[in-house]
PDB file of C-alpha atoms and ligand atoms in Angstrom:
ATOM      1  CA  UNK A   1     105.415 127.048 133.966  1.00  0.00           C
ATOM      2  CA  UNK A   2     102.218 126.701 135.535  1.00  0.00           C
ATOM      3  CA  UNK A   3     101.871 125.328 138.657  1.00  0.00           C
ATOM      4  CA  UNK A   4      98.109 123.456 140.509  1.00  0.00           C
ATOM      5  CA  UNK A   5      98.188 123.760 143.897  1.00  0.00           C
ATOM      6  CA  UNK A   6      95.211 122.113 145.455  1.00  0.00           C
ATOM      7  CA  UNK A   7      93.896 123.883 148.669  1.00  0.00           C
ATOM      8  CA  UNK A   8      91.725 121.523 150.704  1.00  0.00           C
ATOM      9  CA  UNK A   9      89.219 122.970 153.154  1.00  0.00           C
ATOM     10  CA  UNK A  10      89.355 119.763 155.439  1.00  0.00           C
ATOM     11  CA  UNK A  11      85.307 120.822 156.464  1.00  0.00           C
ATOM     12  CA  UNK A  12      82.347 120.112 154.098  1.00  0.00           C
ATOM     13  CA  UNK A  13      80.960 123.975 154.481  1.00  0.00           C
ATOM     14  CA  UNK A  14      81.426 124.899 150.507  1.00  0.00           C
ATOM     15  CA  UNK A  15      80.784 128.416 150.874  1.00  0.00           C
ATOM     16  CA  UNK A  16      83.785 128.232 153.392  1.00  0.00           C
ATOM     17  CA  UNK A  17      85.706 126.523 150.720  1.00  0.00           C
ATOM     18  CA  UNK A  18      84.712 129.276 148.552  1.00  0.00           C
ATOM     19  CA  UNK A  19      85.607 131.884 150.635  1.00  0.00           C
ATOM     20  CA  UNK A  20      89.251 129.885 150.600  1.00  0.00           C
ATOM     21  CA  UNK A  21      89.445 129.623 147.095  1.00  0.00           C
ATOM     22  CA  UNK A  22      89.203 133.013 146.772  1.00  0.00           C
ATOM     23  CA  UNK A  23      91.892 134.081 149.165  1.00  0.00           C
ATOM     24  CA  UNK A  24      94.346 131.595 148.094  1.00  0.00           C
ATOM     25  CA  UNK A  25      93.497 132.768 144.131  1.00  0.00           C
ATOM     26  CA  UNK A  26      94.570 136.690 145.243  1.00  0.00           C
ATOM     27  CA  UNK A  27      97.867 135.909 146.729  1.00  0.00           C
ATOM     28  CA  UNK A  28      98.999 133.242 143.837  1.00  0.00           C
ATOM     29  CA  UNK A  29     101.246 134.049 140.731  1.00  0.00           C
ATOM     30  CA  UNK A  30      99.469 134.419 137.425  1.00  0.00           C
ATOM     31  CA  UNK A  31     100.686 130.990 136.143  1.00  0.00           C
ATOM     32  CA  UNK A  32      99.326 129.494 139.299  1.00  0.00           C
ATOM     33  CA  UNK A  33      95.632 127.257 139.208  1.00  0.00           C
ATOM     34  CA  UNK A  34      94.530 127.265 142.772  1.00  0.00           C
ATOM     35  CA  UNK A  35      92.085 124.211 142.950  1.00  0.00           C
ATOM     36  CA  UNK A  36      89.572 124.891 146.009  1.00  0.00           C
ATOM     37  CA  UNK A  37      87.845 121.763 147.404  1.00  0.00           C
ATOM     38  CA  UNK A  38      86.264 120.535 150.446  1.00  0.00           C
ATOM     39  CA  UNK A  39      85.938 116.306 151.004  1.00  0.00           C
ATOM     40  CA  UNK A  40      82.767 114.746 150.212  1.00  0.00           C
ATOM     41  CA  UNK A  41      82.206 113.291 153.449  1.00  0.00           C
ATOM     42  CA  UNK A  42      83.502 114.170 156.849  1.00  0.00           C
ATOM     43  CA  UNK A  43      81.962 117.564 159.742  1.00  0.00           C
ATOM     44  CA  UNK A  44      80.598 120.353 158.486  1.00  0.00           C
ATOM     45  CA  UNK A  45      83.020 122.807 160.799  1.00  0.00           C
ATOM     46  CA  UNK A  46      86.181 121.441 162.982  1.00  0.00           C
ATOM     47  CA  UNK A  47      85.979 122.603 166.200  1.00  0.00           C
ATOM     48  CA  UNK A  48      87.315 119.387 168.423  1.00  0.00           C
ATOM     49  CA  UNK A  49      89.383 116.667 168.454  1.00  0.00           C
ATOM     50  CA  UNK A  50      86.605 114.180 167.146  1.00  0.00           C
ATOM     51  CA  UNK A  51      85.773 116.590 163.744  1.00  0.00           C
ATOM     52  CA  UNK A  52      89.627 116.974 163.843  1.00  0.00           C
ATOM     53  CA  UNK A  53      90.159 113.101 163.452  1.00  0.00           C
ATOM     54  CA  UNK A  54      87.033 112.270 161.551  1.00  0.00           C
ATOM     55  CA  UNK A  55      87.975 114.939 158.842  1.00  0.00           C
ATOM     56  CA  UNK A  56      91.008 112.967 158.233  1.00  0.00           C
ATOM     57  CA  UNK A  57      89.721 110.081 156.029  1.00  0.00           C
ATOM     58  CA  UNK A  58      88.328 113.078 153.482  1.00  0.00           C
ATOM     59  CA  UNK A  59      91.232 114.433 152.867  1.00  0.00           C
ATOM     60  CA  UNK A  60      93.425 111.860 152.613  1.00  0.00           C
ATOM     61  CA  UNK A  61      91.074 111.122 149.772  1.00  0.00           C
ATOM     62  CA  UNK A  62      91.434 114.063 148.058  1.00  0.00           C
ATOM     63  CA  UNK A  63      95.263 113.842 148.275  1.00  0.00           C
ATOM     64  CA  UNK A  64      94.928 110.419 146.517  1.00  0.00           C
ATOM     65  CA  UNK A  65      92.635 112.215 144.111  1.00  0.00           C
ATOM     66  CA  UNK A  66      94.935 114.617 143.428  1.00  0.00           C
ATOM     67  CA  UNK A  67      97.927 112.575 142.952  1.00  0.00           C
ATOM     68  CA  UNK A  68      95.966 110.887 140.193  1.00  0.00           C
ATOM     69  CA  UNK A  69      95.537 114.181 138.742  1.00  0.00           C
ATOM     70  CA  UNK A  70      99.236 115.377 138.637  1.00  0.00           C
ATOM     71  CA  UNK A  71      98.505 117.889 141.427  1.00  0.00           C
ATOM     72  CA  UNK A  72     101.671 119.933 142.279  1.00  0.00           C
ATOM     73  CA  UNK A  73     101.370 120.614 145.906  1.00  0.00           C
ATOM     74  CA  UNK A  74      98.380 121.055 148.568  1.00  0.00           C
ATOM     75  CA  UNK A  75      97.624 123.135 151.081  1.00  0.00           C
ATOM     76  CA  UNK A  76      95.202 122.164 154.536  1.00  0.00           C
ATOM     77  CA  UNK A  77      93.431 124.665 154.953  1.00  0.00           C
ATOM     78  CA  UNK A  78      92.436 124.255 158.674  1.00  0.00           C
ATOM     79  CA  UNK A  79      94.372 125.548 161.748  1.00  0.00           C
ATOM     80  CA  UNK A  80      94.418 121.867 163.310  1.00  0.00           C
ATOM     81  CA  UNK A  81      96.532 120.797 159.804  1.00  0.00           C
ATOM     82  CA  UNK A  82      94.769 117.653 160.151  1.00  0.00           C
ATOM     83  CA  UNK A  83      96.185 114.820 158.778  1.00  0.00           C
ATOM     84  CA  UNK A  84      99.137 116.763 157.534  1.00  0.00           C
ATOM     85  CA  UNK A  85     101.832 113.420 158.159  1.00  0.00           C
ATOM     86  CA  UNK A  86      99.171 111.073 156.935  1.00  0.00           C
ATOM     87  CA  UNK A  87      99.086 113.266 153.727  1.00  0.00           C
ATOM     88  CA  UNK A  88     103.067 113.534 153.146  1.00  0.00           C
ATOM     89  CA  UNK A  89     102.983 110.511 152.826  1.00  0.00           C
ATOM     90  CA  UNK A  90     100.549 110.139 149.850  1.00  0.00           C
ATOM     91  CA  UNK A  91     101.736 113.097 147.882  1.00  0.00           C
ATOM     92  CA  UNK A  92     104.486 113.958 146.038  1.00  0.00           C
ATOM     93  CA  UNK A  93     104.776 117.508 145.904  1.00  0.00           C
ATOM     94  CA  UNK A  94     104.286 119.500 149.289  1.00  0.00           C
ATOM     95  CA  UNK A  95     101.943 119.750 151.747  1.00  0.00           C
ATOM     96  CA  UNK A  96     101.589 122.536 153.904  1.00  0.00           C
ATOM     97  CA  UNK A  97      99.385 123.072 156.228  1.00  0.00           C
ATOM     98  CA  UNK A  98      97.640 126.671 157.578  1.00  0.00           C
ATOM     99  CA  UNK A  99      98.672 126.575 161.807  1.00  0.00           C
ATOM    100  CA  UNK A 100     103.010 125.612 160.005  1.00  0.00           C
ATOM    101  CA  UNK A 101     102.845 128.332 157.453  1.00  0.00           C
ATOM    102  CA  UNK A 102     101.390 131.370 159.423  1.00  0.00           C
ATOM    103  CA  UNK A 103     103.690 130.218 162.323  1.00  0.00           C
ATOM    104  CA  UNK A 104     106.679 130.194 160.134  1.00  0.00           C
ATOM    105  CA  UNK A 105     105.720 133.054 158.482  1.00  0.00           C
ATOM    106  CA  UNK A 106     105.172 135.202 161.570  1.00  0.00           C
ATOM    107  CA  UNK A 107     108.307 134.537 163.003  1.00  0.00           C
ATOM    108  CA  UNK A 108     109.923 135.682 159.853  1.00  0.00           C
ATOM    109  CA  UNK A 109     108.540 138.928 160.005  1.00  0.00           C
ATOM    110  CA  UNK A 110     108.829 139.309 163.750  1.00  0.00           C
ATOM    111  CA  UNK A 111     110.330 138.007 167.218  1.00  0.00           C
ATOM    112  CA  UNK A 112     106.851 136.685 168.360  1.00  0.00           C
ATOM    113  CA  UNK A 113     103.274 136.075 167.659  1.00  0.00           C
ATOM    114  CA  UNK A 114      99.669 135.861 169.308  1.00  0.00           C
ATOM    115  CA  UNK A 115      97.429 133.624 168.117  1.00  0.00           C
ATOM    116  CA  UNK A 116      93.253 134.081 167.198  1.00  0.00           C
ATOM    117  CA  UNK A 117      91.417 131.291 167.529  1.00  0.00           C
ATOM    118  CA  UNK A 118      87.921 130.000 167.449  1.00  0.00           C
ATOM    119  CA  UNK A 119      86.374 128.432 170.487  1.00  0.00           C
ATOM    120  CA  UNK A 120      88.142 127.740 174.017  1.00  0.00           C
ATOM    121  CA  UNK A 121      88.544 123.858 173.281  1.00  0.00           C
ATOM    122  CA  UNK A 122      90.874 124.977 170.594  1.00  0.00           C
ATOM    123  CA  UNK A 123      93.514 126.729 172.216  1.00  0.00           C
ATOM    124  CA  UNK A 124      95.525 124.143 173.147  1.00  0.00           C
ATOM    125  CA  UNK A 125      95.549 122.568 170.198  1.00  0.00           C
ATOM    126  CA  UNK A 126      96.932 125.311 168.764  1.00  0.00           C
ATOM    127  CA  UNK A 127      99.719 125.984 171.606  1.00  0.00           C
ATOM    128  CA  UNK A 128     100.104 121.738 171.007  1.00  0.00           C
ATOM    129  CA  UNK A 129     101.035 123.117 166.920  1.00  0.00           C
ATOM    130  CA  UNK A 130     103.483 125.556 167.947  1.00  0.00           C
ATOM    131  CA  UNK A 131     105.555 123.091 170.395  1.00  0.00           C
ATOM    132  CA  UNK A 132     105.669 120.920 167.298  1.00  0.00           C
ATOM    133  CA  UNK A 133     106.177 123.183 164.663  1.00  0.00           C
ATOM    134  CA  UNK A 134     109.482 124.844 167.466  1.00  0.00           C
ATOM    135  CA  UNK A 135     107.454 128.015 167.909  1.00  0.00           C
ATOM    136  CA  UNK A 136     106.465 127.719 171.670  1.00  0.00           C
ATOM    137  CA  UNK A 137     108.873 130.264 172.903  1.00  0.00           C
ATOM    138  CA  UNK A 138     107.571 133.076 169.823  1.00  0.00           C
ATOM    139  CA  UNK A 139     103.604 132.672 170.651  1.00  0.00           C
ATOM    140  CA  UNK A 140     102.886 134.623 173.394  1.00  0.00           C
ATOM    141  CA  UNK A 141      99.365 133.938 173.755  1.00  0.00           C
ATOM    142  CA  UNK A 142      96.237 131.831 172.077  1.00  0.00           C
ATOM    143  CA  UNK A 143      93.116 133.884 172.611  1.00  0.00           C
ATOM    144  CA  UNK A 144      89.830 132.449 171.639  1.00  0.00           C
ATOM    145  CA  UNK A 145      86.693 134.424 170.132  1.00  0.00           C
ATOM    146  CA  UNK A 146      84.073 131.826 171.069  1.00  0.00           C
ATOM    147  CA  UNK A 147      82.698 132.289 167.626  1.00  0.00           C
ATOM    148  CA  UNK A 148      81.828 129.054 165.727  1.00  0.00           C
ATOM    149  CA  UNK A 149      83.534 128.446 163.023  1.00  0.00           C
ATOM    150  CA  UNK A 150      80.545 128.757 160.455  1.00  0.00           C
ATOM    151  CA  UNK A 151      79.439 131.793 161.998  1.00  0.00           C
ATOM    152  CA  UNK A 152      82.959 133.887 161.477  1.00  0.00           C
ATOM    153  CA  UNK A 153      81.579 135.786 158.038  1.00  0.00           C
ATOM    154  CA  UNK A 154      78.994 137.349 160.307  1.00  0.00           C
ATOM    155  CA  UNK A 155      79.575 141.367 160.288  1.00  0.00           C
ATOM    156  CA  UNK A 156      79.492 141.235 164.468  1.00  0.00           C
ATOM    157  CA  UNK A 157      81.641 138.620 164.247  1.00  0.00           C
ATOM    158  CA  UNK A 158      84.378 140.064 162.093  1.00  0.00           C
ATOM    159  CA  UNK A 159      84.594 142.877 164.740  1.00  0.00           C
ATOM    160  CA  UNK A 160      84.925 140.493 167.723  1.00  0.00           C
ATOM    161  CA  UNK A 161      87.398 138.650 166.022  1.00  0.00           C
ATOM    162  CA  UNK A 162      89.480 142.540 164.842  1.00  0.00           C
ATOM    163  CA  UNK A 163      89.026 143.548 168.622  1.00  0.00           C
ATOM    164  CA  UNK A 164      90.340 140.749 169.899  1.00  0.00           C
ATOM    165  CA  UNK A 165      93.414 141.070 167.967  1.00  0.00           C
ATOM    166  CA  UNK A 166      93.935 144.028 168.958  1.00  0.00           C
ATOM    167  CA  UNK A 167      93.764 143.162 172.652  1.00  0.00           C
ATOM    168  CA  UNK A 168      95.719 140.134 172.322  1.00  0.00           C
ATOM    169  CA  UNK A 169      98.785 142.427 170.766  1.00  0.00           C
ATOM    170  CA  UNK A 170      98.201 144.628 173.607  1.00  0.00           C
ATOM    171  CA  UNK A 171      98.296 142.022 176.648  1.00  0.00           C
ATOM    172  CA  UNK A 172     100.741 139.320 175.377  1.00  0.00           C
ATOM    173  CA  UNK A 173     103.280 142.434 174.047  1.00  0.00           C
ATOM    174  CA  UNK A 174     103.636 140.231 170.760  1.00  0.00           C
ATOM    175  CA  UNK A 175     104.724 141.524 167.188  1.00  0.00           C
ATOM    176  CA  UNK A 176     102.240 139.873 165.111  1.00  0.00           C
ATOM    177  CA  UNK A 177      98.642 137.696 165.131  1.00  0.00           C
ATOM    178  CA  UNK A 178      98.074 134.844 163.411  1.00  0.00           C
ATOM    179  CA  UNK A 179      94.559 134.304 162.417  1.00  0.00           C
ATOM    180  CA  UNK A 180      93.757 130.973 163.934  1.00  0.00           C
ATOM    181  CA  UNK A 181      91.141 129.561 161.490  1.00  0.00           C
ATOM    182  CA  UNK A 182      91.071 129.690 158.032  1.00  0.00           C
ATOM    183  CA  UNK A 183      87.387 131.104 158.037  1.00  0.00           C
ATOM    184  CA  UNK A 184      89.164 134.395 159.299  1.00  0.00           C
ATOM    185  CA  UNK A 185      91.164 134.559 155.753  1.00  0.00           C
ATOM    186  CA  UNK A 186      88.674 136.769 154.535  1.00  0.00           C
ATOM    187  CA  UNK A 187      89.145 138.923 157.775  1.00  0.00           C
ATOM    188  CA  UNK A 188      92.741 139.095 157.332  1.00  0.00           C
ATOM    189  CA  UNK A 189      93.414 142.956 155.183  1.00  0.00           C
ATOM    190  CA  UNK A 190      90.617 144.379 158.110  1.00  0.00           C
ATOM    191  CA  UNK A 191      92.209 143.196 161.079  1.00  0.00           C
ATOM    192  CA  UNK A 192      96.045 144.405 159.908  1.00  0.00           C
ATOM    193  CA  UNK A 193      94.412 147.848 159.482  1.00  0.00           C
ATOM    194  CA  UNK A 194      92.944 147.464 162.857  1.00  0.00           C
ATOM    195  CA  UNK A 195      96.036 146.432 164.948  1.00  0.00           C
ATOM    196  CA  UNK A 196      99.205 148.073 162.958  1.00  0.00           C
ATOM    197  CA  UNK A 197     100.772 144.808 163.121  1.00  0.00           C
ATOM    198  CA  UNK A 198     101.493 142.485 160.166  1.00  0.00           C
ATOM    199  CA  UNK A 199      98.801 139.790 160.304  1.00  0.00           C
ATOM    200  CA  UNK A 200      99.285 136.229 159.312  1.00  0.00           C
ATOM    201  CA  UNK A 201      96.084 134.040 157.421  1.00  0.00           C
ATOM    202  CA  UNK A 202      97.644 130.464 156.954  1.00  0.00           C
ATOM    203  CA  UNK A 203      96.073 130.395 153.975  1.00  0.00           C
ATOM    204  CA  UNK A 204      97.790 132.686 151.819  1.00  0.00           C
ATOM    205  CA  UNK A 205     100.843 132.280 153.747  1.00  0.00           C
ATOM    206  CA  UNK A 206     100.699 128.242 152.760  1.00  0.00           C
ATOM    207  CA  UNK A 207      99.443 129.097 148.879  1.00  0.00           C
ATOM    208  CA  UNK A 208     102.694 130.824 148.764  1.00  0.00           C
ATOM    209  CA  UNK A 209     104.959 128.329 150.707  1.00  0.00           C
ATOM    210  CA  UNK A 210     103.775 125.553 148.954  1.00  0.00           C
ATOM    211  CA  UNK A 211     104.595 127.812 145.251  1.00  0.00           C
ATOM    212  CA  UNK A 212     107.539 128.689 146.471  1.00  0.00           C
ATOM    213  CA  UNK A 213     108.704 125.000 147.157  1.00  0.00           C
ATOM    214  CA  UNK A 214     107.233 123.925 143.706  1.00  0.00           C
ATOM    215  CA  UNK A 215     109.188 126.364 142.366  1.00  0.00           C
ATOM    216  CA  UNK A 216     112.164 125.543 144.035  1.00  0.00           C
ATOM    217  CA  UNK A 217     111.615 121.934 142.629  1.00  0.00           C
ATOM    218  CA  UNK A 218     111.226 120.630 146.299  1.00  0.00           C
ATOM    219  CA  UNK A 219     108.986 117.455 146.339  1.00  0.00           C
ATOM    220  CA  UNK A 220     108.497 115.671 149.892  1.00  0.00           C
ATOM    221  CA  UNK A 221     110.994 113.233 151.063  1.00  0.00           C
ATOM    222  CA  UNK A 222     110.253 109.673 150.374  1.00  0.00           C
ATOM    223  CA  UNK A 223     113.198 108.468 152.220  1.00  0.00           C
ATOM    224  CA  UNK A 224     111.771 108.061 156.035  1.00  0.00           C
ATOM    225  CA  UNK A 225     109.176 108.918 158.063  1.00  0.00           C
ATOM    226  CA  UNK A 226     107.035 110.134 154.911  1.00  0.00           C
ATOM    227  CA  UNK A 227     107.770 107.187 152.194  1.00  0.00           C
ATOM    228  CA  UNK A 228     104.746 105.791 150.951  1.00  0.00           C
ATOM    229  CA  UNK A 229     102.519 104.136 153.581  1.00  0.00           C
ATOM    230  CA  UNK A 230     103.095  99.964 153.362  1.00  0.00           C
ATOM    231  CA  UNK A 231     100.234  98.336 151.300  1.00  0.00           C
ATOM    232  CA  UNK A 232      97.330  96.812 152.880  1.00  0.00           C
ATOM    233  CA  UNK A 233      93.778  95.882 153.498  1.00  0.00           C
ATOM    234  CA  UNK A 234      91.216  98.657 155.086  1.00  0.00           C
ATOM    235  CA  UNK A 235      88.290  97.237 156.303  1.00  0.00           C
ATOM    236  CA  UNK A 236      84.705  98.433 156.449  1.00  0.00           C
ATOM    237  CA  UNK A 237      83.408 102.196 155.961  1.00  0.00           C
ATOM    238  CA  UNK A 238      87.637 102.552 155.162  1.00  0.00           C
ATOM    239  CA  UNK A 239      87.948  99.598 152.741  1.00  0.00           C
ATOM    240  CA  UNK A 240      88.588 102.248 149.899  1.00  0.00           C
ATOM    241  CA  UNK A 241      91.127 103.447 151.147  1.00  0.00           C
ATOM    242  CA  UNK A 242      93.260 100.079 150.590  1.00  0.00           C
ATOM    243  CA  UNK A 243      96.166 100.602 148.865  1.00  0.00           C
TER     244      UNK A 243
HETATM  245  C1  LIG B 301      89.152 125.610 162.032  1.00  0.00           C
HETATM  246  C2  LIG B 301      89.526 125.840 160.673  1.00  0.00           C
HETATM  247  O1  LIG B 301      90.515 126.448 160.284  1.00  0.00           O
HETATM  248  N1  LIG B 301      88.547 125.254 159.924  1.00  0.00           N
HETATM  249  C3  LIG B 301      87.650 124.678 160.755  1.00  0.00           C
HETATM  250  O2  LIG B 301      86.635 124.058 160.377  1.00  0.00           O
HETATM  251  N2  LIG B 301      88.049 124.905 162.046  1.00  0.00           N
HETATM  252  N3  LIG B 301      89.921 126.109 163.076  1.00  0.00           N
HETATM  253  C4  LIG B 301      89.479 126.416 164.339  1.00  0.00           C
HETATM  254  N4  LIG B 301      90.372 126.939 165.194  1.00  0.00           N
HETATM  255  O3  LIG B 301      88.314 126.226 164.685  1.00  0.00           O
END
């Protein structure tokens, strides 16, 4: 049986995308296509609410492109999981996004978690994600790296981002780090060899979730919240996205 997950980068930087693609593709069973894309329109890097919201629209976009292509679950591949409700409801197959699957993940393989994020304007967005998600009492800390999000394959930058791992295991006395942006997937083997504690990229945690639920047969539920949205008329820059 072979399985197409589609893993959308919700920011326009391909080499990001790339970078992604390539994580998702080590982690994924032999009969699984990992499909690696980033929206043709929307911020290059999402580092506030405003990229957050305006990234949105592009992937939403790709989930209707996918569902025209028989796509058998997705992944969002940025720690905000933007859009993530908006995109259950277009697809059939799961959706998982990064900041749900590393904190689920985490929590399986330990009693609590510190999270490594990006800049300081993110960290409560990502202690907002583990309220939702019921993982506010595990995370024990969100520590930021002030490193922009484009700039995380820089060689200094990969070190910030390991030491600071390190110290946030130290000071929050936590079990675990969750990398809190999916341009640290790349980081993820370095920093676990670093801190002696198991280390959690949403994106290979959410390649596998979403496989595993395609393999369990589990398609989202169409029977609330996350039916298909009610047809109507978008307006505008939006008008294609009538439906
Ligand atoms: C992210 C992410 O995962 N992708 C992106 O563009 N921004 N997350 C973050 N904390 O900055």
């Amino acid at each position: 049986m072979t399985y197409r997950i589609k893993v959308i980068n919700p920011n326009t930087a391909l080499a990001m995308t790339e970078s992604i693609g390539r994580c998702a593709r080590a982690v994924a069973s032999p009969g699984t296509v990992v499909m690696a894309v980033s929206p043709s329109m929307g911020p290059e890097s999402i580092e506030s609410h405003y990229d957050e919201a305006l990234a949105v629209p592009g992937v939403l976009a790709e989930v209707a492109a996918g569902e025209r292509d028989g796509v058998d679950g997705y992944v969002i591949a940025c720690f905000g999981d933007p859009g993530l409700d908006a995109a259950r409801e277009l697809a059939t197959g799961p959706v998982v996004g990064i900041a749900e699957a590393a904190m689920h993940a985490a929590t399986l393989v330990g009693r609590s978690f510190s999270v490594v994020t990006t800049l300081s304007r993110t960290v409560d967005r990502a202690w907002e994600l583990a309220h939702r998600y019921g993982f506010a009492a595990a995370c024990r800390g969100v520590h930021a790296c002030d490193i922009p999000v484009l700039d995380l394959e820089d060689p200094a930058a990969r070190k910030t981002v390991t030491e600071l791992c390190a110290s946030a295991v130290e000071c929050d006395g936590s079990d675990s780090v969750v990398l809190g942006c999916a341009g640290m997937a790349s980081s993820c083997a370095e920093v676990s060899r670093e801190t002696g504690v198991p280390v959690i990229d949403g994106v290979t945690a959410a390649t596998k979730l979403v496989e595993s639920l395609v393999s369990l047969g589990l398609r989202t539920s169409t029977r609330g919240e996350y039916a298909p949205p009610p047809p109507k008329r978008y307006s505008g820059l939006l008008r294609d996205f009538t439906h």
